[in-house]
Tab-separated table of C-alpha atoms in Angstrom:
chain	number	residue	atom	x	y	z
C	1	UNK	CA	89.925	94.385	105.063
C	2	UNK	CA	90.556	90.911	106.152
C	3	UNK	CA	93.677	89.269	107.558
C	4	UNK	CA	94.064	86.977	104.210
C	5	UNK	CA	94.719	89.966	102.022
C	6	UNK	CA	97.740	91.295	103.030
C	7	UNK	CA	99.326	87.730	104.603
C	8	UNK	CA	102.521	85.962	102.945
C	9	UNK	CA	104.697	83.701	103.854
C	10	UNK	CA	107.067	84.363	107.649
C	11	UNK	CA	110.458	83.635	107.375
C	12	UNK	CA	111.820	81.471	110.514
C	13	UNK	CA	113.154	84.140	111.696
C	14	UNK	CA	109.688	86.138	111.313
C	15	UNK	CA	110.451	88.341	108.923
C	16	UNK	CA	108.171	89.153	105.656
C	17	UNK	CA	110.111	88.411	102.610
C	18	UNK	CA	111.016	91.533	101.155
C	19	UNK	CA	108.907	91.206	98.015
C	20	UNK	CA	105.495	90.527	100.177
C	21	UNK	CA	106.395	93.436	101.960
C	22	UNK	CA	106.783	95.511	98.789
C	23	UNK	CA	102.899	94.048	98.159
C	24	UNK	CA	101.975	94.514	101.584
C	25	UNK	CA	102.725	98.300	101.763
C	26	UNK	CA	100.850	98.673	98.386
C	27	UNK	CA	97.652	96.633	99.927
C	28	UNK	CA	98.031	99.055	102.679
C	29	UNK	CA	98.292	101.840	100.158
C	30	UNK	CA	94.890	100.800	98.420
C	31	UNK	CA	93.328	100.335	101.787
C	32	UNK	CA	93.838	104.107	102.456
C	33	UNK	CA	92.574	105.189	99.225
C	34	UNK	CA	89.902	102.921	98.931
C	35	UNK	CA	88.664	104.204	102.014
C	36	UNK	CA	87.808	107.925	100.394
C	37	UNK	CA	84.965	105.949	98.355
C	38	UNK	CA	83.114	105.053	101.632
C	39	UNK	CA	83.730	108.251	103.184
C	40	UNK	CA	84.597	111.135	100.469
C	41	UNK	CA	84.944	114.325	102.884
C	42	UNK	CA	88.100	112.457	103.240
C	43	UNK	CA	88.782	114.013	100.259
C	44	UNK	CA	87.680	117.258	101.194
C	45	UNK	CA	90.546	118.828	102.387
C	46	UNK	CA	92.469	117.813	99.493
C	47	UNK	CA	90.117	119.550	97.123
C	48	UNK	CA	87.988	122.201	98.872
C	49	UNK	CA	91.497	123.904	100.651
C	50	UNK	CA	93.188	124.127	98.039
C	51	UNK	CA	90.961	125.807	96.269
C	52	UNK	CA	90.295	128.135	98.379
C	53	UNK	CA	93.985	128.920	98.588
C	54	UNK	CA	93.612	129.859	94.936
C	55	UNK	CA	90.984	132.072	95.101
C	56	UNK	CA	92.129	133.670	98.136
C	57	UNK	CA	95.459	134.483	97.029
C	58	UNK	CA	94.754	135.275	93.698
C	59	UNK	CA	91.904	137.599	93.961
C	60	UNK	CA	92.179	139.290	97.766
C	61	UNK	CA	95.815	139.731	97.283
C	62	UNK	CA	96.702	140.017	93.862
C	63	UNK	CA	96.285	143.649	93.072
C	64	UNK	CA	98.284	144.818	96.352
C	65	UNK	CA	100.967	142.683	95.566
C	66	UNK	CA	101.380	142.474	92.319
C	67	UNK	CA	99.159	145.055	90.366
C	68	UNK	CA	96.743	142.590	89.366
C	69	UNK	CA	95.527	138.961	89.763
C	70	UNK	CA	96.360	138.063	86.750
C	71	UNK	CA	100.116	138.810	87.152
C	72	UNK	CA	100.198	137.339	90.778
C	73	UNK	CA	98.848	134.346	90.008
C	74	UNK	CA	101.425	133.768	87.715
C	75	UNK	CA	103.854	134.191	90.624
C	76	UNK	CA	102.452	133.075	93.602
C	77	UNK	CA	100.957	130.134	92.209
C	78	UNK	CA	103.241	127.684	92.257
C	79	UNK	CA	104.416	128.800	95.986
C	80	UNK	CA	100.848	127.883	97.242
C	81	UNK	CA	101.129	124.497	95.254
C	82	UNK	CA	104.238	123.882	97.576
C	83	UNK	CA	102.639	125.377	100.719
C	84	UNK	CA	99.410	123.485	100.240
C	85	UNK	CA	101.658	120.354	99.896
C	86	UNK	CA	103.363	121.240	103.526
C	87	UNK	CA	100.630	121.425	105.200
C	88	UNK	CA	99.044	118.409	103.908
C	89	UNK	CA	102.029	116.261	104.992
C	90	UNK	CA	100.529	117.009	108.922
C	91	UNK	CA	97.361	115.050	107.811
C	92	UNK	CA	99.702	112.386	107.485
C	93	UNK	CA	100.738	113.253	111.243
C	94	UNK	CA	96.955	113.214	112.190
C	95	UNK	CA	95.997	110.041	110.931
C	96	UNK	CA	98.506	108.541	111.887
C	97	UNK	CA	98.213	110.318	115.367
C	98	UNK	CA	94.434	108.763	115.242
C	99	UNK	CA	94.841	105.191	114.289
C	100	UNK	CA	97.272	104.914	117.568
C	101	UNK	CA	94.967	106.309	119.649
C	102	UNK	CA	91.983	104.035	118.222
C	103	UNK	CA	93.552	100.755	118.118
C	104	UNK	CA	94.234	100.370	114.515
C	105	UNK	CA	97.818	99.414	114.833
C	106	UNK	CA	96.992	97.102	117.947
C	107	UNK	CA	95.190	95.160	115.289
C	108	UNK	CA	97.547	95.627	112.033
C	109	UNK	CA	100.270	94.566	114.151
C	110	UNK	CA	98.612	90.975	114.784
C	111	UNK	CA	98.713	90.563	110.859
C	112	UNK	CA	101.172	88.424	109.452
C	113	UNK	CA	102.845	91.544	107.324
C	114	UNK	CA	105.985	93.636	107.622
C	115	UNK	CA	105.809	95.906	110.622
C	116	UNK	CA	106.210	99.022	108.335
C	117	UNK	CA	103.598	98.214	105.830
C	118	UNK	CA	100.960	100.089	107.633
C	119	UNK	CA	103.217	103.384	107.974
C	120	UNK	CA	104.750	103.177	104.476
C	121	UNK	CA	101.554	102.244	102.527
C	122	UNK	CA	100.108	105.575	104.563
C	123	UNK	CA	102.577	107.838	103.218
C	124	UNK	CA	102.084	106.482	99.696
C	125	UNK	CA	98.823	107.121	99.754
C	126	UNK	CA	98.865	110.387	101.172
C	127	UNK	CA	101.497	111.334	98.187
C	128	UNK	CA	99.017	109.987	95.911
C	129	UNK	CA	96.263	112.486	97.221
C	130	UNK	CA	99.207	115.138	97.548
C	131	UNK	CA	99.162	114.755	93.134
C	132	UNK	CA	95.380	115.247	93.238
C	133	UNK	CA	95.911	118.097	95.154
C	134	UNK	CA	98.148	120.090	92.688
C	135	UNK	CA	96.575	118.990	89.664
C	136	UNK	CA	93.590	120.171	91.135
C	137	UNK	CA	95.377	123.292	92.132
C	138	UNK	CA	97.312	123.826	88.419
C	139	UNK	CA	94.048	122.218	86.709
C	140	UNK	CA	92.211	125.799	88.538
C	141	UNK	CA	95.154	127.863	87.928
C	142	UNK	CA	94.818	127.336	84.576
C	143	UNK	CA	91.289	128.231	83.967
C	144	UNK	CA	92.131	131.389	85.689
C	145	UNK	CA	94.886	132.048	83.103
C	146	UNK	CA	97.785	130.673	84.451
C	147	UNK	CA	100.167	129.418	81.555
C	148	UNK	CA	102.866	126.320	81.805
C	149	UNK	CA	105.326	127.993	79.358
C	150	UNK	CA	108.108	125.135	81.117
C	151	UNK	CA	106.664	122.651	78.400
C	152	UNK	CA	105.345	119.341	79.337
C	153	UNK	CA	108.646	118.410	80.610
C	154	UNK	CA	108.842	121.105	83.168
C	155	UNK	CA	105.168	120.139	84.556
C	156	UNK	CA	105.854	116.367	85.351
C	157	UNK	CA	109.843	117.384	86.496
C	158	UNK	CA	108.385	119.721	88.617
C	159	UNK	CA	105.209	117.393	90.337
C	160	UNK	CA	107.992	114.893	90.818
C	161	UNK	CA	109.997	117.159	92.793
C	162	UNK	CA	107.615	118.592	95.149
C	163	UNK	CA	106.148	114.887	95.629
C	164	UNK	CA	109.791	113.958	96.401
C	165	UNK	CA	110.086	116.451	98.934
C	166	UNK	CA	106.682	116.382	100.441
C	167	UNK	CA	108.194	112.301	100.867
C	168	UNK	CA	110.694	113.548	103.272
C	169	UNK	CA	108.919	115.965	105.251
C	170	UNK	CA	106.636	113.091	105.736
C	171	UNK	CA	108.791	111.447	107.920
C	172	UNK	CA	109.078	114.497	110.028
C	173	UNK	CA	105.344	114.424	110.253
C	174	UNK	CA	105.333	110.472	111.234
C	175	UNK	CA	107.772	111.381	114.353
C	176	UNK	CA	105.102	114.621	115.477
C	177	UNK	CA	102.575	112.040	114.626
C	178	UNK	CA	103.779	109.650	117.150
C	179	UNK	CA	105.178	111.739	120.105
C	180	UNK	CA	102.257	114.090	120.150
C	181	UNK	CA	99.465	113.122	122.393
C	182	UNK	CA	96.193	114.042	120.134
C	183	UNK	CA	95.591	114.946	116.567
C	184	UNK	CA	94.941	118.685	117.833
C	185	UNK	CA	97.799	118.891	119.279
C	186	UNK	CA	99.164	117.696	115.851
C	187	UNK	CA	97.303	120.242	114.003
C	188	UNK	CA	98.740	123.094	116.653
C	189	UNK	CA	102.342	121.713	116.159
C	190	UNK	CA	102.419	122.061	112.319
C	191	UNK	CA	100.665	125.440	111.891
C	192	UNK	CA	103.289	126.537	114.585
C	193	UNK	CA	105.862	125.115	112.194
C	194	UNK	CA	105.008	125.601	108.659
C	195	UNK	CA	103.077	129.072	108.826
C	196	UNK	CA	106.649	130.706	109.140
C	197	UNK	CA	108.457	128.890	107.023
C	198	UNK	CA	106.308	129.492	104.315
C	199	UNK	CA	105.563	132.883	104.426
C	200	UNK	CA	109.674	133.920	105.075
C	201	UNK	CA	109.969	132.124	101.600
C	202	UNK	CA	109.586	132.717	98.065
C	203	UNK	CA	106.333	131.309	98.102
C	204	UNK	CA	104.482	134.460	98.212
C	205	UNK	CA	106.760	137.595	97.440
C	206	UNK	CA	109.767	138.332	95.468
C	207	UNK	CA	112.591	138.105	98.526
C	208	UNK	CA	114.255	141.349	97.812
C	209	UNK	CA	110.855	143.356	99.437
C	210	UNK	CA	112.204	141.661	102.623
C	211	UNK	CA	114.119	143.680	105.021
C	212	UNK	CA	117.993	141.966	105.081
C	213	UNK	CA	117.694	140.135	108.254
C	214	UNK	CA	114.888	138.548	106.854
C	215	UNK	CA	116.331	138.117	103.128
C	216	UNK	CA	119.082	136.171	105.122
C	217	UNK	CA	117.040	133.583	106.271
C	218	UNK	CA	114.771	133.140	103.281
C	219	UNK	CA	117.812	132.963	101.019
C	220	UNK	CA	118.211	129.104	102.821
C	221	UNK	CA	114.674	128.485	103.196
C	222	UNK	CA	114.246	125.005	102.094
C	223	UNK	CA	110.350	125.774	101.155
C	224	UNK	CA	112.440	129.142	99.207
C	225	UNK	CA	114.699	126.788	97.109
C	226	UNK	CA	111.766	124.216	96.133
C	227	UNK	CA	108.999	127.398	94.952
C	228	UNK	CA	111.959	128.692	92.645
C	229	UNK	CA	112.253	125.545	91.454
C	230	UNK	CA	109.005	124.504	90.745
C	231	UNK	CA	108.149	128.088	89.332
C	232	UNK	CA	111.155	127.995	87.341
C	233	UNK	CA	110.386	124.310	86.294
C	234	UNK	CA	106.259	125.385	85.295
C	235	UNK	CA	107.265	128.453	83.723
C	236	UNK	CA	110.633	127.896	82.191
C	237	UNK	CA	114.185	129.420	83.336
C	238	UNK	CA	117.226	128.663	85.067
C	239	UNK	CA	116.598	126.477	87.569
C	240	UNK	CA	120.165	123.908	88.239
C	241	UNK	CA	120.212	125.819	91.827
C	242	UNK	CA	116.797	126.077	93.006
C	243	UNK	CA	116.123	122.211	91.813
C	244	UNK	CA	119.516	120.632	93.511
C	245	UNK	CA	119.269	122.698	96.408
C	246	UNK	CA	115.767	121.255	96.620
C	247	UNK	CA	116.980	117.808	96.502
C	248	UNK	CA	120.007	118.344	98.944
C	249	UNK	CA	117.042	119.816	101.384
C	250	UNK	CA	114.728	116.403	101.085
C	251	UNK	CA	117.971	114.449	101.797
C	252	UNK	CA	119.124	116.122	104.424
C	253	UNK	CA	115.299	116.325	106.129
C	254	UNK	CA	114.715	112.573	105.141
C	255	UNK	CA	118.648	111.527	107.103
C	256	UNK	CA	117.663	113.308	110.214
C	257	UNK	CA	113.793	112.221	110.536
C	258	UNK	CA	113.693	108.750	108.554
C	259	UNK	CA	114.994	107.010	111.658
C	260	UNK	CA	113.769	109.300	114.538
C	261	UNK	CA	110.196	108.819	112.925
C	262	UNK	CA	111.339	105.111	112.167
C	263	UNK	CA	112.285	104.485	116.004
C	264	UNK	CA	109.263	106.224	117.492
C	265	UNK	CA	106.927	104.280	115.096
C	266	UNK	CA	108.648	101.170	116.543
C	267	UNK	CA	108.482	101.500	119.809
C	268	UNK	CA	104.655	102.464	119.308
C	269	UNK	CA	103.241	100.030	116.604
């Protein structure tokens, strides 16, 4: 990447016209993509984990929890979908994590862009690989007899959700990003974080096998509300609740960590 394809005009007051910052974040975007085709294990842990998630679940659990694979993957699919998506939000975290501690924003920042085009075109990107991730995931599901009875409708709705929400958990994954000191102690952070959340959820079991102290807590789950949605969503159903609850969840995550992550990014970049 050179300098002369993300510059455009400074304001006097030194700010990037909004528009070129729009195009900016998008050149940013590409960079981070682009950058799989030079080095594809990149790509690796968007393809190889999930499907090992999958297989795992499907086939080691499915006849303990649900009589057969068959009948669990039809469950417990979209749940892993949503908790494959969590966790890859931290890689977000990591590389972000990395470029501070390499330089890379020492020498974005002496670019004439807009300060935030390096963060934002990072999470766009990462969303973008988040997609290839669950149609990778549904695209498996499928050949292992997994049905979207939800109608085309249902599919896209439901991508579009759990990219929506995987947006604003990326912004709690920019502030661990920039307050932690290494990516492993980025990686530590968000297994510490999202391993319970997703397994007192929805995700994985029906939440009246909980005991009630536990069914109390998974019946506000956030990652509860958006795997009843997006199961309800792939496999048709009622799901007004799940879906808006979902939404309220991202808004409410995105409020609190848009301008913590936004601050710390500042201070840092």
């Amino acid at each position: 990447m050179t300098a002369t394809t993300v510059t455009a005009p400074v304001t006097a007051s030194g700010r990037v016209p909004p528009l070129a910052g729009v195009r900016q974040t998008f050149t940013m975007a590409w960079r981070s993509l682009v950058a799989v085709k030079h080095n594809p294990l990149e790509l690796v842990d968007y393809s190889i984990t999930p499907i090992m998630f999958v297989f795992l679940f499907t086939y080691v659990l499915g006849g303990q929890m649900a009589g057969s694979p068959d009948a669990y993957l039809k469950y417990a699919l979209p749940g892993i979908i949503v908790q494959n998506t969590l966790f890859m939000t931290m890689y977000t975290a990591m590389a972000l994590n990395t470029d501070l501690t390499k330089g890379v924003f020492d020498r974005l920042r002496s670019l004439p862009i807009a300060r935030s085009a390096p963060l934002i075109g990072r999470i766009t990107a990462d969303l973008a690989k988040h997609v290839w991730a669950m149609l990778l995931m549904i695209g498996l599901g499928l050949a292992l007899g997994f049905r979207v009875t939800g109608g085309f409708d249902g599919f896209l709705l439901g991508v579009l959700l759990v990219v929506v929400f995987a947006a604003a958990v990326s912004w709690c994954a920019v502030l661990i990003g920039m307050l932690a000191g290494d990516a492993e102690k980025v990686q530590a952070f968000a297994f510490t974080l999202i391993f319970p959340i997703t397994f007192t959820s929805s995700a994985f079991v029906v939440v009246d096998t909980m005991p009630g102290w536990l069914q109390a807590w998974s019946d506000v789950n956030p990652v509860t509300h958006l795997s009843d949605a997006f199961r309800g969503l792939l496999l048709g159903g009622a799901v007004a609740e799940p879906v808006l609850w979902s939404l309220v969840w991202a808004a409410v995550i995105a409020l609190v960590f848009y301008p913590l992550a936004m601050r710390a990014y500042r201070a840092k970049a």
